PDB file of C-alpha atoms and ligand atoms in Angstrom:
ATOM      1  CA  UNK A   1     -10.082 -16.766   2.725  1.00 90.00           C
ATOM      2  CA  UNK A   2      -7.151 -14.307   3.354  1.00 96.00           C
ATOM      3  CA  UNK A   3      -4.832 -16.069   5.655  1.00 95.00           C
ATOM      4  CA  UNK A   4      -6.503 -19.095   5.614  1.00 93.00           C
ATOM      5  CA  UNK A   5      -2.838 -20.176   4.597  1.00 97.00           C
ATOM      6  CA  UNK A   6       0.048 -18.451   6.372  1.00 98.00           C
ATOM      7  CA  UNK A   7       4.000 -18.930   5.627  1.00 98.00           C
ATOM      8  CA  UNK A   8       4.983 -17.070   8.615  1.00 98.00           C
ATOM      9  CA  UNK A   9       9.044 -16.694   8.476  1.00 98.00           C
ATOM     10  CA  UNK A  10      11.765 -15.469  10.278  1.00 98.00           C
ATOM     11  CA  UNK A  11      13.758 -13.928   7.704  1.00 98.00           C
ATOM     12  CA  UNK A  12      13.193 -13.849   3.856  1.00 98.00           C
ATOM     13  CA  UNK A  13      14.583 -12.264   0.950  1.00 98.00           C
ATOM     14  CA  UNK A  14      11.531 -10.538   0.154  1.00 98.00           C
ATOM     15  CA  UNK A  15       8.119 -11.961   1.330  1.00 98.00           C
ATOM     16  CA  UNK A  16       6.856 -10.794  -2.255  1.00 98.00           C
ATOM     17  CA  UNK A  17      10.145 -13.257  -4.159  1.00 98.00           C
ATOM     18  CA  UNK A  18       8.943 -16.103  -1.683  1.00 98.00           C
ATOM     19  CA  UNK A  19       5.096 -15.826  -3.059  1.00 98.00           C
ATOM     20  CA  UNK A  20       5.893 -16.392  -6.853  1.00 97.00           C
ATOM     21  CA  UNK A  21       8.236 -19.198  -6.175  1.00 96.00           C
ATOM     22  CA  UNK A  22       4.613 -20.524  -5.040  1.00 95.00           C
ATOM     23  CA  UNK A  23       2.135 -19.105  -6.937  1.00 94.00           C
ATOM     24  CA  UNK A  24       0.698 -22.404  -8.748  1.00 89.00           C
ATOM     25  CA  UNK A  25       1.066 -24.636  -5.742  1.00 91.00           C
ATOM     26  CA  UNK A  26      -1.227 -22.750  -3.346  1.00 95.00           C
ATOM     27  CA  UNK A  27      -4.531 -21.279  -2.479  1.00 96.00           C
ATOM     28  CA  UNK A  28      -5.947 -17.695  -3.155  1.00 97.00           C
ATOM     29  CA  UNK A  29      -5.376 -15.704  -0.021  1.00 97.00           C
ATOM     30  CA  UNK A  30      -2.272 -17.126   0.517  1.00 98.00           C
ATOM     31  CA  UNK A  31      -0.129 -14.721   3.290  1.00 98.00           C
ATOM     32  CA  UNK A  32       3.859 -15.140   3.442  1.00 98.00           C
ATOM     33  CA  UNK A  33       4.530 -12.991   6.608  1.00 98.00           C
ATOM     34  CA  UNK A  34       7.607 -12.481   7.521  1.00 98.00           C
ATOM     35  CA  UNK A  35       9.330 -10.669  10.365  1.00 98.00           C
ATOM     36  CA  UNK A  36      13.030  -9.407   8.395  1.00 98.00           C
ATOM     37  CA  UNK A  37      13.350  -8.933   4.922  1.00 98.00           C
ATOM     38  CA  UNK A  38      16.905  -9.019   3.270  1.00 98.00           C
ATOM     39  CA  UNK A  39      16.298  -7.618   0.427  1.00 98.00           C
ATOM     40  CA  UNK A  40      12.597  -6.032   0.736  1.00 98.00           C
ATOM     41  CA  UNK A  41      11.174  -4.365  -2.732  1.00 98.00           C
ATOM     42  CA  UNK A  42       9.966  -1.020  -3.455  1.00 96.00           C
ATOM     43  CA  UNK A  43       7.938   0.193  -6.493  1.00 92.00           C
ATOM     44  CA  UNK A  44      10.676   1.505  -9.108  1.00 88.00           C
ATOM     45  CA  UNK A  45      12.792  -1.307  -7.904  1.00 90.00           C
ATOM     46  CA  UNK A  46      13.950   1.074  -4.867  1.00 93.00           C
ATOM     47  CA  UNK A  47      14.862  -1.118  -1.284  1.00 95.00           C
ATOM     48  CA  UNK A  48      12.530  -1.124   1.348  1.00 97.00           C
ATOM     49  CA  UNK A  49      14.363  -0.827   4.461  1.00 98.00           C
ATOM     50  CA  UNK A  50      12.793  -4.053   6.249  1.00 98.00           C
ATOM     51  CA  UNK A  51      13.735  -4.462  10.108  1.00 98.00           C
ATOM     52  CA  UNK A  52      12.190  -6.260  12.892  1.00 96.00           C
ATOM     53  CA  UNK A  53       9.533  -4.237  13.826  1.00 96.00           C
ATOM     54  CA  UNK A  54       7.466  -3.947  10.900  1.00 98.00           C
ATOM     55  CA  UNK A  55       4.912  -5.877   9.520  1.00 98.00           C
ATOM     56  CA  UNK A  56       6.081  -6.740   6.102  1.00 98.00           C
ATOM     57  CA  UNK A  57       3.826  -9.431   4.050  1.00 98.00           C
ATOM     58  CA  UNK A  58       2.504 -10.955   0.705  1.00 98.00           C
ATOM     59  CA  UNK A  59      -0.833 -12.064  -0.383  1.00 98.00           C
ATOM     60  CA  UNK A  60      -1.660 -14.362  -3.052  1.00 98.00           C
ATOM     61  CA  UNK A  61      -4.964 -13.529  -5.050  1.00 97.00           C
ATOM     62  CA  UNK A  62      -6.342 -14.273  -8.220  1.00 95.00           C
ATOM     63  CA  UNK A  63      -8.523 -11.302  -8.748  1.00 92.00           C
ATOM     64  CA  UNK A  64     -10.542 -11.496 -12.517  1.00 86.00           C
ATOM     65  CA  UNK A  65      -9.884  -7.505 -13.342  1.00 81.00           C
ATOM     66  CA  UNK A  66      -6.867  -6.871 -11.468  1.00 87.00           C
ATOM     67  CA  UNK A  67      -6.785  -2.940 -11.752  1.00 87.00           C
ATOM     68  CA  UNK A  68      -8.249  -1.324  -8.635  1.00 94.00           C
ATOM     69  CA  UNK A  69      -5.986  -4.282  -6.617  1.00 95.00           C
ATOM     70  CA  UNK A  70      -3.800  -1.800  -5.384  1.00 94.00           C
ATOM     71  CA  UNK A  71      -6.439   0.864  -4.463  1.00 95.00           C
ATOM     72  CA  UNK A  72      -8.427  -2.008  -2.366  1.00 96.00           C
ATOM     73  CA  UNK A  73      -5.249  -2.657  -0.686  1.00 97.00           C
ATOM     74  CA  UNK A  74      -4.933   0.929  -0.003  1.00 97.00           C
ATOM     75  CA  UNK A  75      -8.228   0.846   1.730  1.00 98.00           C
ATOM     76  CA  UNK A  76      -7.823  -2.266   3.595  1.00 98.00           C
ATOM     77  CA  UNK A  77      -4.408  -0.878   5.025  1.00 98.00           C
ATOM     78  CA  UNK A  78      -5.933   2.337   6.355  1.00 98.00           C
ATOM     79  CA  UNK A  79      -9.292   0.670   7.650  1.00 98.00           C
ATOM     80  CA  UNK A  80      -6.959  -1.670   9.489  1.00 98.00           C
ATOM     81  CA  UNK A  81      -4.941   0.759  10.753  1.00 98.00           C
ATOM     82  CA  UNK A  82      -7.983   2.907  11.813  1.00 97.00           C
ATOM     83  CA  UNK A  83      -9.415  -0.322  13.646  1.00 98.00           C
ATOM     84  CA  UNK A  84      -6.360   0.070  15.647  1.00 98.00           C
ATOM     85  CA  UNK A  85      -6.381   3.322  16.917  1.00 97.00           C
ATOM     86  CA  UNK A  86      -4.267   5.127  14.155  1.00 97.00           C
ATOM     87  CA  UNK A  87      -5.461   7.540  11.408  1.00 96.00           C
ATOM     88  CA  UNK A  88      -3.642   7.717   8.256  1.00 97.00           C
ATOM     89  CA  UNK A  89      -3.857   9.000   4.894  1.00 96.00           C
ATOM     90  CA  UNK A  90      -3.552   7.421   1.369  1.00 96.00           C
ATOM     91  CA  UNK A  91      -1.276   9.477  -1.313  1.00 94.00           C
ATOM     92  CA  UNK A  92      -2.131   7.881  -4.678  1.00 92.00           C
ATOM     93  CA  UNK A  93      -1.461   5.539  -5.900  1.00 89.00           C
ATOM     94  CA  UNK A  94      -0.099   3.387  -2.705  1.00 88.00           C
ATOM     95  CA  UNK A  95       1.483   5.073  -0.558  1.00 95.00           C
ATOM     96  CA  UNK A  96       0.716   5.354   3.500  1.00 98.00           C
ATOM     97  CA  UNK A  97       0.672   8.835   5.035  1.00 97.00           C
ATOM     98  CA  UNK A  98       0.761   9.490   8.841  1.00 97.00           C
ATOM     99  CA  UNK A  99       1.854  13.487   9.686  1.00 94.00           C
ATOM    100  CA  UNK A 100       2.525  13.488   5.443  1.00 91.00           C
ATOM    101  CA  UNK A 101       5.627  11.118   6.474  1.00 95.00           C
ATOM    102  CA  UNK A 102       5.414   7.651   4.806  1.00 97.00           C
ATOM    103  CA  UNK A 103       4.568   5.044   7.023  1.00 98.00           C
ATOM    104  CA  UNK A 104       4.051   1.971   4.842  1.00 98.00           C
ATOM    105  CA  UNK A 105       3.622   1.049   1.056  1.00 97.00           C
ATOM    106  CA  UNK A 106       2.112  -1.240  -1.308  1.00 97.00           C
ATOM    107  CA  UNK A 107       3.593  -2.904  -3.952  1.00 97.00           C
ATOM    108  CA  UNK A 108       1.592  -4.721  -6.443  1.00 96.00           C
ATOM    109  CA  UNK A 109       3.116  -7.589  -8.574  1.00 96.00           C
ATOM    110  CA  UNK A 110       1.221  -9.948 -11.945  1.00 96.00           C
ATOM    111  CA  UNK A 111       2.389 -12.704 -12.442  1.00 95.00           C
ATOM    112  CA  UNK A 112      -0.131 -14.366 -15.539  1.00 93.00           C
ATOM    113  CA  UNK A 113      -3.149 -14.455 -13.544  1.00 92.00           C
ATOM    114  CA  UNK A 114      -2.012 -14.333 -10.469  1.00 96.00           C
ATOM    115  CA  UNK A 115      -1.726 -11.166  -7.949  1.00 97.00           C
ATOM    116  CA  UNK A 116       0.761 -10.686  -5.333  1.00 98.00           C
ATOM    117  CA  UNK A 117       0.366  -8.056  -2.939  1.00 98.00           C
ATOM    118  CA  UNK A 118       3.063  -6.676  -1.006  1.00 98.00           C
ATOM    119  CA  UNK A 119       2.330  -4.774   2.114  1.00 98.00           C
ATOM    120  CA  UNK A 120       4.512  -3.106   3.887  1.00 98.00           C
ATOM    121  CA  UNK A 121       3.999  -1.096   7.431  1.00 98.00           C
ATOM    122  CA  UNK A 122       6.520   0.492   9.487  1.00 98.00           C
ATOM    123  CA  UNK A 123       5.064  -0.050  12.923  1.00 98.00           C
ATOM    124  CA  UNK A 124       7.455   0.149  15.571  1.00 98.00           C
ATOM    125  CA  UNK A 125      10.595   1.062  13.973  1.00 98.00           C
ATOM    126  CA  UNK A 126      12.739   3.444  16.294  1.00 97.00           C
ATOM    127  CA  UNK A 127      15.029   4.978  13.464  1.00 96.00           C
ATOM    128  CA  UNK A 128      15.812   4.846   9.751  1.00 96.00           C
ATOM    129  CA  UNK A 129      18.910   5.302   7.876  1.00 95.00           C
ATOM    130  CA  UNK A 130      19.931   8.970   7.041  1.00 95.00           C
ATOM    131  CA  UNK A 131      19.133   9.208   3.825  1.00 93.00           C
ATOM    132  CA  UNK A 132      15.047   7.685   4.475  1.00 94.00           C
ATOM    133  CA  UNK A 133      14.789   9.980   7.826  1.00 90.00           C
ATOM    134  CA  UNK A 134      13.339  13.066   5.922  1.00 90.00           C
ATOM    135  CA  UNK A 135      10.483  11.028   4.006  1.00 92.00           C
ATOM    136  CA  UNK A 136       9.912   7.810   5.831  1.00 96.00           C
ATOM    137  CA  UNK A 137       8.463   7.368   9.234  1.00 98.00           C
ATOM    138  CA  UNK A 138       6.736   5.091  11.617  1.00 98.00           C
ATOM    139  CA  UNK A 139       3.615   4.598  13.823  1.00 98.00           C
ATOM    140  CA  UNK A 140       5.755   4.518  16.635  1.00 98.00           C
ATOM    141  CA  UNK A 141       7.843   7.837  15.664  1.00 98.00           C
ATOM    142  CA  UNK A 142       4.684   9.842  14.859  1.00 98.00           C
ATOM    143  CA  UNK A 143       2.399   8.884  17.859  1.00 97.00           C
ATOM    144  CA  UNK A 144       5.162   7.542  20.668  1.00 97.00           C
ATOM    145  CA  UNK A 145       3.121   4.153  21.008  1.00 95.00           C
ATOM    146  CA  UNK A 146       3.874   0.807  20.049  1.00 97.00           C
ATOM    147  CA  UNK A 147       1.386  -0.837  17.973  1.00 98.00           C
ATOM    148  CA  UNK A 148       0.700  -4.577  18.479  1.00 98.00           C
ATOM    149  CA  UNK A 149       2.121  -6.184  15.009  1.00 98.00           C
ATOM    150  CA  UNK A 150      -0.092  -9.366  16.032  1.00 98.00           C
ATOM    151  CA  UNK A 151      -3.315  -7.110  15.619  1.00 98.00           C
ATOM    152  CA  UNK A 152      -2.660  -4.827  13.075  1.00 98.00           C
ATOM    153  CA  UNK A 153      -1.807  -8.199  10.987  1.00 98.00           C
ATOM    154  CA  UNK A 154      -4.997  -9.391  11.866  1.00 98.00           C
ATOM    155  CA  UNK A 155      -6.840  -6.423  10.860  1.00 98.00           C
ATOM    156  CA  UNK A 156      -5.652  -6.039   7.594  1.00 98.00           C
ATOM    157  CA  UNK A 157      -6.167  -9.838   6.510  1.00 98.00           C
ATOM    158  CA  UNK A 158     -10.144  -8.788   7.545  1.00 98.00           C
ATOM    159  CA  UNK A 159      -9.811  -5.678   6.036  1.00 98.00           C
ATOM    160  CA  UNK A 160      -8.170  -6.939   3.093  1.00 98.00           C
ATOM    161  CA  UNK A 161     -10.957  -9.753   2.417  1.00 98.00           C
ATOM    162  CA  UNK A 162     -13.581  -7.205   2.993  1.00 98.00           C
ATOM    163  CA  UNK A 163     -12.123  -4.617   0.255  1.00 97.00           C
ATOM    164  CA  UNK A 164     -11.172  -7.564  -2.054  1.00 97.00           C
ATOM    165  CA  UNK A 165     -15.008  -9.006  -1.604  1.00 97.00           C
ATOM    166  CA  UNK A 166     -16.148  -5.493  -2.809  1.00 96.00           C
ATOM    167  CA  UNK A 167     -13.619  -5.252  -5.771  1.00 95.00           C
ATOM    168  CA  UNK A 168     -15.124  -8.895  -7.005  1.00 94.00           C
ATOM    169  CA  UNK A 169     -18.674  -7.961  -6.556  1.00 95.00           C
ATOM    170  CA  UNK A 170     -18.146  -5.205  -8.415  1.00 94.00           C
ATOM    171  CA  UNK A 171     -19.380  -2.780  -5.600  1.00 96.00           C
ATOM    172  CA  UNK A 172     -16.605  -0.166  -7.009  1.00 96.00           C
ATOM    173  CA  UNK A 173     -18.613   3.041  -6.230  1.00 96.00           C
ATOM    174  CA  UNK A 174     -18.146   1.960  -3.016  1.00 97.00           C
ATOM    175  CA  UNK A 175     -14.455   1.306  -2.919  1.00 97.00           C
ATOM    176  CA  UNK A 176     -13.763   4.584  -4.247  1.00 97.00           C
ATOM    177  CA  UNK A 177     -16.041   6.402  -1.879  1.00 97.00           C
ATOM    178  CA  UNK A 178     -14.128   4.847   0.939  1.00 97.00           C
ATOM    179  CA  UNK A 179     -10.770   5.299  -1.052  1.00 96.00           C
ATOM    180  CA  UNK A 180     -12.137   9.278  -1.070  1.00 96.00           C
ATOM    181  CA  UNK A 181     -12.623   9.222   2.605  1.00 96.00           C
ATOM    182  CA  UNK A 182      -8.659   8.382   3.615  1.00 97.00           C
ATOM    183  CA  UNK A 183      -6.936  10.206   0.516  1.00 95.00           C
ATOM    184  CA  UNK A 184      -6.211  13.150   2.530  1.00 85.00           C
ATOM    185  CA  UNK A 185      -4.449  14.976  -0.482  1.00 90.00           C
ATOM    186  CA  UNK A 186      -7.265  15.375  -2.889  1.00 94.00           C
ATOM    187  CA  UNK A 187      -7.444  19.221  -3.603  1.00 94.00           C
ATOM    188  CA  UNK A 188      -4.556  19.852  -2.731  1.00 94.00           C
ATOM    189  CA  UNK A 189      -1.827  20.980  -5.260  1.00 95.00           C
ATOM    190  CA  UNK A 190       0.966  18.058  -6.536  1.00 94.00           C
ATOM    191  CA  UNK A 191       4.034  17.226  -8.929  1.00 93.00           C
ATOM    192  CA  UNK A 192       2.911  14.143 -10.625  1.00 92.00           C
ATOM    193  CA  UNK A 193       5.773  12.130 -12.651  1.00 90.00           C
ATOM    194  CA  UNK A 194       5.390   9.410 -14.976  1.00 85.00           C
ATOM    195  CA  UNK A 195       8.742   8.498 -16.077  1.00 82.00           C
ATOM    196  CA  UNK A 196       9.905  11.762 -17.755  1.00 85.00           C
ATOM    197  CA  UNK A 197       7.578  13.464 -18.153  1.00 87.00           C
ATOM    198  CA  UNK A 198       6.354  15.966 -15.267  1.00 90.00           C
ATOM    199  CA  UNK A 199       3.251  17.389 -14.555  1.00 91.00           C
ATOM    200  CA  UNK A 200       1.940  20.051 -12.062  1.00 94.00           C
ATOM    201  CA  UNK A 201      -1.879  20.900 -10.956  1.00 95.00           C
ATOM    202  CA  UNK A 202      -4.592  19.964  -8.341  1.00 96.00           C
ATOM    203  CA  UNK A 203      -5.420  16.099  -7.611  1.00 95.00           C
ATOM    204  CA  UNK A 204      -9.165  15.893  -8.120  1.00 96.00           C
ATOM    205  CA  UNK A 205     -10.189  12.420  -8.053  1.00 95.00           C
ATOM    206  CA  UNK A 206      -9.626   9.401  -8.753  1.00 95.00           C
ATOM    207  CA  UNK A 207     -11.408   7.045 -11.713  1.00 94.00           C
ATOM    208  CA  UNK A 208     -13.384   4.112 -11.390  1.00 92.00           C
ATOM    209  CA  UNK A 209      -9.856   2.332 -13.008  1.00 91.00           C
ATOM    210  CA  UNK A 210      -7.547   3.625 -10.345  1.00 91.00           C
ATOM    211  CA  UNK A 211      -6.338   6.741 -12.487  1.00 92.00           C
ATOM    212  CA  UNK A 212      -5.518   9.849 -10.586  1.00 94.00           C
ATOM    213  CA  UNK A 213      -7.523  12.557 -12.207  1.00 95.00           C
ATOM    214  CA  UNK A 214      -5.511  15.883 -12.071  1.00 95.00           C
ATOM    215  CA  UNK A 215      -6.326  19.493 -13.131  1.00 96.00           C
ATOM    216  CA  UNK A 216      -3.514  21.480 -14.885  1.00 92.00           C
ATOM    217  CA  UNK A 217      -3.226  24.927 -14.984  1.00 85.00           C
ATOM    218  CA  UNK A 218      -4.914  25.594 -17.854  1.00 88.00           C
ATOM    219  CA  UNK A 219      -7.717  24.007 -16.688  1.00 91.00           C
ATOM    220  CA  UNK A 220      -7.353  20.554 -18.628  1.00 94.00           C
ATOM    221  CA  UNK A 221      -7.752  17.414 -16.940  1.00 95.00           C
ATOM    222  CA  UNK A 222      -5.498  14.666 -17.270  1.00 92.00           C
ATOM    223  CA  UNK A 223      -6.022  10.908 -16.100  1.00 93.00           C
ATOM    224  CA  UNK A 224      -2.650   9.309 -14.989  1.00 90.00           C
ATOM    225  CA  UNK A 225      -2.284   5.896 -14.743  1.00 88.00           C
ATOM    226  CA  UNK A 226       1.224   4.720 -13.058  1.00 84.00           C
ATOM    227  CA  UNK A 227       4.001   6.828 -11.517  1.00 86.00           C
ATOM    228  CA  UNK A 228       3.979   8.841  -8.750  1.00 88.00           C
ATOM    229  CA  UNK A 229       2.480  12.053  -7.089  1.00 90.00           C
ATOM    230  CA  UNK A 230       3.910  14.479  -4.691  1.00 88.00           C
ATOM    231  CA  UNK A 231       2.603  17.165  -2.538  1.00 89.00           C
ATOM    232  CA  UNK A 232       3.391  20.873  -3.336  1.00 89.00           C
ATOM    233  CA  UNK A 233       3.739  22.947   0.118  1.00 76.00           C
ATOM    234  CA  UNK A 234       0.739  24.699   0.268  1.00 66.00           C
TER     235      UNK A 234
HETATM  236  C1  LIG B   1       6.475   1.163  -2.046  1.00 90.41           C
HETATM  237  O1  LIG B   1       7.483   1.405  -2.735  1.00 90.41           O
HETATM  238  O2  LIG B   1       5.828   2.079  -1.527  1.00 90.41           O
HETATM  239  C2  LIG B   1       6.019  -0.258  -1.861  1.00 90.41           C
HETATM  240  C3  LIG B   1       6.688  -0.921  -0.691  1.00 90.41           C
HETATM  241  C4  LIG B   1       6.224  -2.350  -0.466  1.00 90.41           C
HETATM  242  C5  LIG B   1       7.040  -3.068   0.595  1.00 90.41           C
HETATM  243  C6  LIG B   1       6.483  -4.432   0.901  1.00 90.41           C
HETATM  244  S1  LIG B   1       7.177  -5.148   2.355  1.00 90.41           S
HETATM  245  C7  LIG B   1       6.400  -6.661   1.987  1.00 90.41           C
HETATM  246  C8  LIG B   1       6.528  -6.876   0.491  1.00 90.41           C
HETATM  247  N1  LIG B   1       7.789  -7.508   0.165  1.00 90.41           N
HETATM  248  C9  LIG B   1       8.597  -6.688  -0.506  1.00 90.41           C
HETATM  249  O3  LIG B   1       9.758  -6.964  -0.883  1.00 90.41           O
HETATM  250  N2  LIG B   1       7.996  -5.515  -0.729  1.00 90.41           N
HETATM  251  C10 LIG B   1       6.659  -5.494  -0.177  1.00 90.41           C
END
C-alpha cells in the first residue's frame, strides 16, 4: 500500500506542503518524493537543508490512533537503512544517529485525520553549511560510500508498511521492542527540553504511547511527551 501512488518531483517546496494540498484527493500510502526541496521543514519550524543527494519524502496515512506514528517511522527508517548495509541509531523522539551525528529526521504532521510523514535522509551529501557541520552529517561523510537513493527508497516504503501494519494490528510490544533494539542512547545520561522547561537524568525507556521515560536525580521518573533530548558526554 505504501507507494502504491508516487508523486516523484524534481524540485518542491517541501514534499510535506505538496502532501496536504492533496490529502482528500488521494489514497493512504500516498509517497511525494522529491529530489530538491526549497524550503524543506524541520520540527520547531527549523529548515532542513534539502540538496540533491538526499532522499527527502512524504507519506500519506490515515492511521486510527496516530501516536506511536512517529516511533514506527523511526523503526522503519533504521530497518531500511540496516537492509542496506548501514547501522544507525534512533535518539528519541525522531531523530537519525550515525557516529551520534544526525543523519536524517522525521517530521510528523495531522492534518484532521490524516497523517503526513516526512522523512528525511541525508545520503550522499558531500558538505553542509557551517553552521549544520558540527551536528548534522551524512551516510556518505560517516562511512565514505555512496548509498543507492533508488534502494534505500525502496526499503523504507517496505519497511514503512511493515512497521505501520504492526502499529494497526496493535502488535505494539513489538514495535517498541524493535524501537529498543536501534535507540542506542537508552541509559545513557541526557538534557531533555520541552519548551522551557529543562530537565536532566538517565533515558530509561520509552512508553507504550511514545513518551520518553527519564530518571531524575532524585530518583523520580518523569514521562515526556514532545520536545527534544540530548546526549550528556559521558
Ligand atoms: C527533523 O527536524 O528532524 C525533521 C526533519 C524532516 C525533514 C523531512 S525532508 C522530507 C519532508 N519534507 C519536509 O519539508 N520535511 C520533511
Amino acid at each position: 500500500m505504501i507507494g502504491s501512488k508516487v508523486y516523484s518531483l524534481d524540485i518542491v517546496d517541501s514534499t510535506n506542503e505538496f502532501a496536504k494540498a492533496l490529502l482528500n484527493a488521494t489514497p493512504e500510502g500516498t509517497v511525494v518524493l522529491a529530489r530538491q526541496q526549497t524550503n524543506g521543514r524541520g520540527r520547531f519550524g527549523k529548515t532542513w537543508f534539502s540538496p540533491e543527494q538526499g532522499l527527502w519524502m512524504s507519506v500519506v496515512l490515515r492511521p486510527t490512533n496516530p501516536a506511536l506514528i512517529t516511533i514506527a517511522a523511526g523503526v522503519a527508517v533504521c530497518e531500511a537503512l540496516h537492509d542496506c548495509g548501514v547501522s544507525p541509531s534512533i535518539k528519541w523522539p525522531n531523530d537519525i544517529l550515525l557516529n551520534n551525528k544526525k543523519i536524517g529526521g522525521i517530521l510528523t504532521e495531522t492534518v484532521d485525520h490524516h497523517v503526513i510523514v516526512g522523512i528525511g535522509l541525508n545520503l550522499n551529501i558531500q558538505s553542509f553549511p557551517d553552521d549544520l557541520s558540527d551536528v548534522a552529517s551524512s551516510v556518505y561523510l560517516e562511512t565514505g560510500q555512496r548509498i543507492d537513493r533508488e534502494k534505500v527508497y525502496n526499503r523504507v516504503c517496505s519497511q514503512l508498511e511493515r512497521c505501520y501494519t504492526m502499529l494497526i494490528e496493535n502488535q505494539i510490544d513489538a514495535l517498541l521492542s524493535l524501537w529498543r533494539s536501534h535507540a542506542m542512547f537508552l541509559g545513557h545520561d541526557v538534557v531533555v527540553e520541552q519548551g522551557d522547561k529543562k530537565m536532566t537524568g538517565t533515558a530509561l525507556d520509552i512508553s507504550e504511547s511514545g513518551a520518553l521515560i527519564v530518571t531524575l536525580s532524585d530518583g523520580r521518573l518523569e514521562r515526556v511527551i514532545g520536545g527534544t533530548c540530548r546526549l550528556l558526554a559521558r
